XYZ file of C-alpha atoms in Angstrom:
523
model
C 44.005 111.529 42.682
C 44.486 115.166 43.976
C 45.162 115.999 47.517
C 44.710 118.908 49.744
C 46.258 119.120 53.244
C 44.923 121.391 55.604
C 46.445 122.327 58.833
C 46.889 125.746 61.255
C 50.293 126.299 60.657
C 53.827 124.620 59.324
C 55.970 125.602 62.440
C 57.931 123.270 64.123
C 55.681 120.569 65.926
C 54.529 117.113 65.535
C 51.820 117.579 63.060
C 54.147 119.452 60.871
C 56.327 116.687 60.978
C 53.888 114.250 60.526
C 52.495 115.889 56.983
C 56.105 116.235 56.045
C 56.633 112.348 56.663
C 53.349 111.316 55.230
C 54.205 113.229 51.798
C 57.647 111.225 51.793
C 55.654 107.938 52.256
C 52.964 108.351 49.815
C 56.051 109.468 47.398
C 57.766 106.135 48.000
C 54.728 104.163 46.862
C 52.624 105.865 44.471
C 53.070 104.625 40.710
C 55.618 106.161 38.279
C 54.078 108.550 35.687
C 52.569 111.910 35.589
C 53.111 113.439 39.301
C 50.436 113.765 41.546
C 49.123 117.314 42.575
C 49.096 118.073 46.072
C 48.152 121.542 47.695
C 49.316 122.233 51.617
C 46.682 124.887 53.073
C 48.202 126.689 56.185
C 47.625 129.905 58.223
C 50.897 131.816 57.030
C 53.447 130.614 59.587
C 56.063 128.056 58.159
C 59.236 128.548 60.212
C 59.421 124.547 60.628
C 58.965 123.613 57.129
C 61.601 122.015 55.023
C 62.060 124.363 52.134
C 63.845 121.649 50.008
C 60.670 118.941 50.613
C 59.210 119.804 47.282
C 62.427 118.947 45.178
C 62.778 115.826 47.107
C 59.507 114.547 45.967
C 59.642 112.703 42.772
C 55.871 111.714 42.140
C 54.126 114.500 43.979
C 54.290 118.227 42.724
C 53.456 119.966 45.817
C 52.612 123.500 46.256
C 51.779 125.590 49.757
C 48.914 127.791 49.626
C 48.921 130.121 52.856
C 45.669 131.147 53.964
C 45.524 133.485 56.910
C 42.043 132.447 58.085
C 43.279 129.134 58.804
C 45.724 130.329 61.585
C 44.952 129.804 65.353
C 42.414 132.057 66.518
C 45.010 133.288 69.006
C 47.461 134.402 66.249
C 45.259 135.754 63.815
C 44.511 139.575 63.531
C 41.226 139.274 61.284
C 38.320 137.200 61.008
C 37.971 133.781 59.727
C 34.257 134.068 59.007
C 35.084 133.466 55.196
C 37.319 130.339 55.707
C 35.151 128.078 54.153
C 34.897 130.346 50.968
C 38.733 130.716 50.798
C 39.196 127.106 50.754
C 36.662 126.441 48.300
C 38.009 129.419 45.889
C 41.474 127.687 46.312
C 40.540 124.422 45.428
C 38.485 125.470 42.519
C 41.253 127.757 41.201
C 43.573 124.848 41.454
C 41.304 122.492 39.502
C 40.560 120.488 42.508
C 37.093 118.609 41.774
C 35.071 117.174 44.474
C 34.965 113.744 42.660
C 38.683 113.424 42.287
C 40.099 115.216 45.605
C 40.993 114.232 49.048
C 40.848 116.610 51.626
C 43.119 115.503 54.447
C 42.583 117.836 57.484
C 44.602 117.542 60.646
C 43.300 118.451 63.984
C 40.046 119.938 62.945
C 38.279 119.749 66.168
C 41.186 120.606 68.399
C 39.681 123.774 69.049
C 42.354 126.077 67.831
C 40.326 127.757 65.193
C 36.456 128.100 65.816
C 35.664 128.253 62.254
C 37.349 125.058 60.685
C 34.997 122.617 62.083
C 32.121 124.561 60.071
C 34.372 124.737 57.028
C 34.958 121.043 57.198
C 31.418 120.333 57.533
C 30.242 122.667 54.581
C 33.350 121.350 52.191
C 31.660 117.700 52.875
C 28.251 119.047 52.097
C 29.739 120.242 48.452
C 30.904 116.552 47.805
C 34.685 116.807 48.715
C 36.009 113.396 50.252
C 37.237 114.090 53.748
C 40.107 112.781 55.880
C 39.899 114.136 59.426
C 42.861 112.922 61.175
C 42.736 113.470 65.089
C 45.999 114.133 66.730
C 44.534 115.737 69.642
C 41.145 115.875 71.234
C 39.590 119.219 72.652
C 37.618 116.566 75.307
C 41.246 115.699 76.766
C 41.979 117.837 79.221
C 41.863 120.838 76.810
C 38.743 122.545 78.482
C 39.731 126.086 77.033
C 39.844 124.901 73.774
C 36.391 122.915 74.254
C 34.755 126.023 75.541
C 35.826 127.794 72.598
C 34.098 125.711 70.312
C 31.174 125.529 72.623
C 30.643 129.346 72.889
C 31.243 130.054 69.260
C 28.443 127.302 68.081
C 25.944 130.102 67.637
C 23.476 128.141 70.014
C 23.608 124.960 68.089
C 22.127 122.013 70.409
C 23.974 119.524 68.401
C 27.288 121.562 67.920
C 29.541 119.046 69.777
C 28.375 116.323 67.467
C 28.883 118.500 64.392
C 32.244 118.618 65.137
C 32.666 115.207 63.986
C 30.403 114.851 60.931
C 29.020 111.372 59.593
C 28.571 110.771 56.030
C 29.719 108.542 53.470
C 32.618 110.595 51.984
C 33.778 111.790 55.633
C 36.630 109.364 57.114
C 38.344 109.552 60.131
C 42.034 108.903 60.933
C 43.341 108.168 64.423
C 46.816 107.477 65.968
C 45.997 104.448 68.126
C 43.479 101.852 69.195
C 42.579 104.057 72.240
C 41.150 107.014 69.777
C 39.268 104.503 67.483
C 37.440 103.039 70.402
C 36.663 106.472 71.755
C 35.128 107.473 68.499
C 33.269 104.343 67.935
C 31.522 104.478 71.434
C 30.502 107.861 70.499
C 28.896 106.597 66.920
C 31.477 106.849 64.580
C 31.009 104.498 61.827
C 33.432 101.600 62.001
C 33.992 101.270 58.558
C 34.968 105.011 57.927
C 37.408 104.827 61.191
C 41.054 104.319 60.316
C 44.016 103.410 62.081
C 46.999 105.824 60.815
C 50.255 105.646 63.045
C 52.517 108.211 62.429
C 55.484 107.397 59.678
C 58.757 106.769 61.430
C 62.003 107.759 59.298
C 65.092 105.943 59.859
C 67.800 107.313 62.090
C 70.853 107.893 59.751
C 74.377 109.804 59.605
C 74.611 110.030 63.493
C 78.163 111.832 64.178
C 80.984 110.461 65.526
C 80.296 109.590 69.094
C 83.896 110.307 70.820
C 83.444 113.996 69.334
C 80.100 114.602 70.737
C 80.844 112.929 74.201
C 83.894 115.396 74.345
C 81.488 118.127 73.214
C 79.095 116.882 76.302
C 81.967 117.107 78.601
C 82.846 120.503 77.616
C 79.560 122.297 77.775
C 77.930 120.081 80.428
C 80.522 118.527 82.545
C 79.486 114.838 81.701
C 82.486 112.667 81.866
C 83.380 111.080 78.615
C 83.327 107.733 80.630
C 79.926 108.359 82.197
C 76.700 106.677 81.106
C 74.426 109.258 79.490
C 70.902 108.659 79.303
C 68.914 111.265 77.120
C 65.199 112.824 77.538
C 64.702 114.227 74.047
C 61.724 116.385 74.918
C 60.426 119.957 75.843
C 60.440 119.942 79.466
C 56.608 121.018 79.613
C 54.268 119.676 82.701
C 53.130 116.580 80.779
C 56.481 115.275 80.207
C 57.006 114.722 83.932
C 60.552 116.549 84.500
C 60.402 115.389 88.068
C 60.640 111.658 87.493
C 63.315 112.282 85.148
C 65.170 113.968 87.708
C 64.387 111.136 90.311
C 65.694 108.378 87.672
C 69.213 110.123 87.719
C 69.279 109.519 91.286
C 68.195 106.150 91.375
C 70.461 105.170 88.213
C 73.750 103.252 89.169
C 76.766 105.570 89.958
C 78.168 107.403 86.943
C 74.912 107.732 85.155
C 73.947 111.224 83.941
C 70.391 112.236 82.860
C 70.054 115.032 80.062
C 66.664 116.627 79.232
C 67.295 118.093 75.903
C 64.972 121.567 75.479
C 63.256 124.087 77.677
C 59.608 124.855 77.085
C 58.402 127.858 74.825
C 55.114 128.461 76.740
C 56.110 131.185 79.417
C 53.512 129.689 81.975
C 55.364 126.095 81.580
C 58.801 128.204 81.472
C 57.996 129.306 85.212
C 58.021 125.702 86.457
C 60.631 124.600 84.373
C 62.717 127.281 86.012
C 61.890 125.955 89.644
C 63.017 122.548 88.577
C 66.307 124.069 87.513
C 66.512 126.103 90.651
C 65.822 122.869 92.935
C 68.711 121.000 90.779
C 71.172 123.462 91.764
C 70.499 123.272 95.598
C 70.169 119.094 95.280
C 72.909 118.630 92.872
C 71.902 115.258 90.957
C 73.510 113.969 88.016
C 71.158 115.530 85.764
C 71.801 118.285 83.153
C 69.166 120.653 81.846
C 68.864 122.250 78.199
C 71.644 119.741 76.647
C 69.658 120.282 73.345
C 69.246 123.829 73.499
C 71.067 126.698 71.263
C 74.349 126.512 72.266
C 74.302 122.689 73.204
C 74.163 119.715 71.153
C 71.939 119.115 68.137
C 69.302 116.170 68.221
C 71.436 113.958 66.403
C 74.412 114.548 68.702
C 72.575 113.713 71.592
C 71.356 110.607 70.162
C 75.124 109.773 69.535
C 76.304 110.768 72.647
C 73.606 108.595 74.508
C 73.787 105.273 75.927
C 70.096 104.848 76.384
C 66.988 107.194 75.983
C 64.546 107.801 78.635
C 60.530 108.723 78.841
C 58.799 109.840 81.748
C 55.817 111.299 79.973
C 52.475 110.949 81.364
C 50.426 111.464 78.299
C 51.083 111.345 74.548
C 48.982 111.505 71.350
C 51.390 108.774 69.572
C 54.268 108.021 71.408
C 57.080 108.540 68.879
C 59.778 108.048 71.205
C 58.484 104.173 71.737
C 59.524 103.609 68.098
C 62.366 105.847 67.544
C 64.738 104.755 70.135
C 65.235 101.224 68.411
C 66.063 102.963 65.331
C 68.650 105.020 67.197
C 70.131 101.694 68.370
C 69.426 102.636 71.884
C 67.709 100.861 74.660
C 64.348 102.628 75.868
C 63.757 102.980 79.845
C 61.242 104.765 82.052
C 57.516 105.011 81.942
C 55.220 102.935 79.773
C 51.755 104.402 78.497
C 49.650 100.969 78.003
C 46.722 103.043 76.289
C 49.576 104.549 73.550
C 51.887 101.441 73.598
C 49.258 98.641 73.286
C 49.223 98.795 69.348
C 53.207 98.778 69.229
C 53.121 95.921 71.409
C 50.594 93.890 69.263
C 52.599 94.448 66.453
C 55.347 92.702 68.431
C 57.583 95.164 70.184
C 59.240 94.295 73.430
C 58.793 96.995 75.879
C 59.217 95.023 78.939
C 61.468 97.220 80.417
C 59.327 99.769 81.033
C 56.591 100.157 83.662
C 53.413 102.216 83.698
C 54.072 103.263 87.232
C 56.939 104.561 89.677
C 55.969 103.302 93.056
C 56.518 105.793 96.198
C 55.758 104.648 99.449
C 52.309 106.465 100.533
C 53.619 107.617 103.844
C 56.236 109.499 102.252
C 53.292 112.037 101.085
C 50.749 114.037 103.094
C 47.819 111.924 101.795
C 45.285 114.413 103.026
C 46.736 117.123 101.194
C 47.235 115.133 98.022
C 43.560 113.763 98.025
C 42.364 117.429 98.528
C 44.844 118.741 95.801
C 43.408 115.968 93.455
C 39.810 116.602 94.063
C 39.875 120.177 93.845
C 41.699 120.270 90.577
C 39.529 117.639 89.174
C 36.365 119.239 90.016
C 37.916 122.415 88.349
C 38.608 120.525 85.360
C 34.897 118.886 85.234
C 33.414 122.446 85.871
C 35.314 123.939 83.044
C 33.628 121.235 80.575
C 30.392 122.015 82.330
C 30.357 118.101 83.874
C 29.007 117.427 87.297
C 31.024 115.498 89.544
C 29.887 112.179 90.348
C 28.303 111.473 93.634
C 30.695 108.774 94.849
C 33.659 110.822 93.693
C 35.018 111.197 97.394
C 34.893 107.255 97.680
C 37.019 107.071 94.049
C 39.637 109.087 95.564
C 39.870 107.163 98.943
C 40.146 104.035 96.984
C 42.682 105.415 94.673
C 44.897 106.590 97.748
C 44.275 103.225 99.775
C 47.468 101.492 98.466
C 50.729 101.124 100.552
C 52.201 102.880 97.586
C 51.378 105.774 95.227
C 52.805 106.602 91.567
C 54.939 109.215 91.316
C 53.159 110.221 88.247
C 49.994 111.242 90.216
C 51.769 113.793 92.318
C 52.341 117.586 91.248
C 55.558 119.429 91.379
C 55.455 120.578 95.107
C 54.817 116.753 96.079
C 57.431 115.315 93.645
C 60.004 117.996 94.841
C 59.431 116.932 98.520
C 60.223 113.174 97.515
C 63.119 114.007 95.584
C 64.487 115.973 98.495
C 63.932 112.884 100.754
C 65.814 110.927 98.641
C 68.872 113.556 98.338
C 68.921 114.099 102.047
C 68.227 110.691 103.259
C 70.227 108.336 101.149
C 68.771 105.000 102.453
C 65.557 105.992 100.963
C 67.212 105.431 97.815
C 67.019 101.565 98.226
C 63.410 101.994 99.490
C 62.450 103.070 96.116
C 64.457 100.664 94.142
C 63.171 97.874 96.414
C 59.364 99.188 95.431
C 60.325 99.329 91.736
C 62.660 96.356 90.942
C 62.071 97.189 87.201
C 64.512 99.810 87.529
C 67.148 98.072 89.175
C 66.788 95.312 86.943
C 67.065 97.646 83.832
C 70.010 99.286 85.304
C 71.727 96.177 86.155
C 71.142 94.685 82.306
C 73.126 97.757 81.600
C 76.121 97.026 83.904
C 76.128 93.530 82.648
C 75.866 94.517 79.121
C 79.350 96.377 79.578
C 80.764 93.324 81.395
C 79.221 90.189 79.875
C 79.046 88.987 76.279
C 75.898 86.992 76.958
C 73.856 90.229 78.567
C 75.414 92.570 75.715
C 74.027 90.039 73.025
C 70.749 90.036 74.614
C 70.501 93.839 74.803
C 71.619 93.991 71.194
C 69.242 91.299 70.075
C 66.206 93.174 71.778
C 67.065 96.460 70.135
C 67.800 94.946 66.716
C 64.358 93.075 67.216
C 62.433 95.864 67.843
C 64.170 98.262 65.100
C 62.894 95.527 62.574
C 59.425 95.815 63.831
C 59.338 99.320 63.735
C 60.990 99.358 60.154
C 58.381 96.445 59.101
C 55.418 98.339 60.640
C 55.787 102.021 60.782
C 58.240 102.865 58.308
C 57.604 105.245 55.059
C 56.891 102.201 52.832
C 54.007 100.733 55.350
C 52.833 104.030 56.253
C 52.517 105.240 52.618
C 50.481 101.999 51.814
C 48.253 102.645 54.525
C 47.673 106.078 53.332
C 47.018 105.187 49.800
C 44.359 102.458 50.911
C 42.645 105.077 52.856
C 42.675 107.466 50.295
C 41.190 105.043 47.833
C 38.414 104.335 49.939
C 37.426 107.978 50.283
C 37.630 108.622 46.538
C 35.496 105.383 46.164
C 32.983 106.536 48.652
C 29.521 107.650 47.477
C 28.839 111.277 47.768
C 25.999 112.070 49.973
C 24.070 115.482 51.070
C 23.015 113.945 54.236
C 25.366 114.700 56.900
C 24.601 113.982 60.426
C 26.251 114.843 63.567
C 27.864 112.144 65.702
C 25.165 110.406 67.605
C 26.827 110.232 71.249
C 29.810 113.030 71.617
C 29.237 113.008 75.327
C 30.669 109.597 75.478
C 34.027 111.020 74.435
C 34.219 113.270 77.645
C 33.131 110.131 79.564
C 35.965 108.594 78.656
C 38.695 111.221 78.523
C 37.572 112.976 81.842
C 37.345 109.669 83.889
C 38.997 110.067 87.401
C 41.233 107.134 87.193
C 42.778 109.032 83.957
C 43.130 112.319 85.914
C 46.699 113.512 86.787
C 47.703 116.518 88.707
C 50.450 117.263 86.089
C 47.675 117.697 83.308
C 45.813 120.193 85.155
């Protein structure tokens, strides 16, 4: 088997890390003997690629192949019209024949390079076995990406379906059961649709805790004896920064929450700076940028932490739901059932999380919130060229009819008003804890864990049990075994020149643009 991996770039980011870990996973399970050849095609940017990886691989001979036509349309200066030709020439020059090669393409249909879907289609027509791994969907709250694909489709009426070619030698990989259901409902063949969760590496070699706690105190004024809960993300909108700030106010006295990194996107930076400005006024036990340059490293933040927080409202895979246990830390905060369902079915206990943080409805101007949600949702539908349903107003009324609303349904302005109330009116903190007993229960368990051998043992049992499940189901070895099985299925697939577009691609939009999934923080 020869392996060709294709992605837009190798800069720091989730997909680059997945490619690295998949190569490590393969290297664990491939047979000894002549090393397998692997090429990684990318657009030229590689700031996040580990230069020593090729030397670490024992059963894979790895080579990086930059092709400028592969980069994002927004980053590339020249045309990508000859992308298919460049890929084909590079494969042929390397001796990667169609009948012995798997071409593993990451995120081909996300709308970052309008030529890549066409190149993928034509490679399949030439007999190459393809694995198209979907990490993110243009149909899922990425209207700009979707419109780029539509506007560059040269008027083809079936352009949307052609993003997801259906042929015997074209297989798809998804990160979770939700995405598998979405593609199946749209007409993807179930036998060529594979669940391929991201490999999870062990958390090893954490630095000495007393020294990093001293560093945390010196740099961020977090007392050495305080409980420190780390939220290891960039503070972009969908990470729900306001909810993390609110958690710091609801936690037991002596608890500090730290968010590690600022956003890179200038538009996101503006909102992030607004949160920092508000925090300077409120003075919550919350610290920004604890993992930024001049702060603590990722490993140091883990070592300094007592627990890990997540408040994200949307994820593609949800690595934090797995990694925290390997770091020997409890996980607290927001659950994402459509993402974590696979983990729970594998045996993971995520009972300490909740998919809602309830706020009394009378704390919010519901008329203004209703108008904001409807306006933003209609704007999103219009960007996708979709009409609003005739009963949309009734759906909005039903969504806001309860005595409580989910904090994650609010945008930054509404969230800031709620936090302001908690800061200025201390009794309201108790109201929120009463409405969300799972928070106090988790906090109480943490307090007891410091005082009670039984509680401490229970907490340790939960962490160790979850860690063992993660190692068994999602570590390098099982991930490599899954990947080899998928590659073998592709190599053994018949080669057919009949390629069809996905039959019902509109069903994907129906699923991802449902009103009950829409949140202002993703607009």
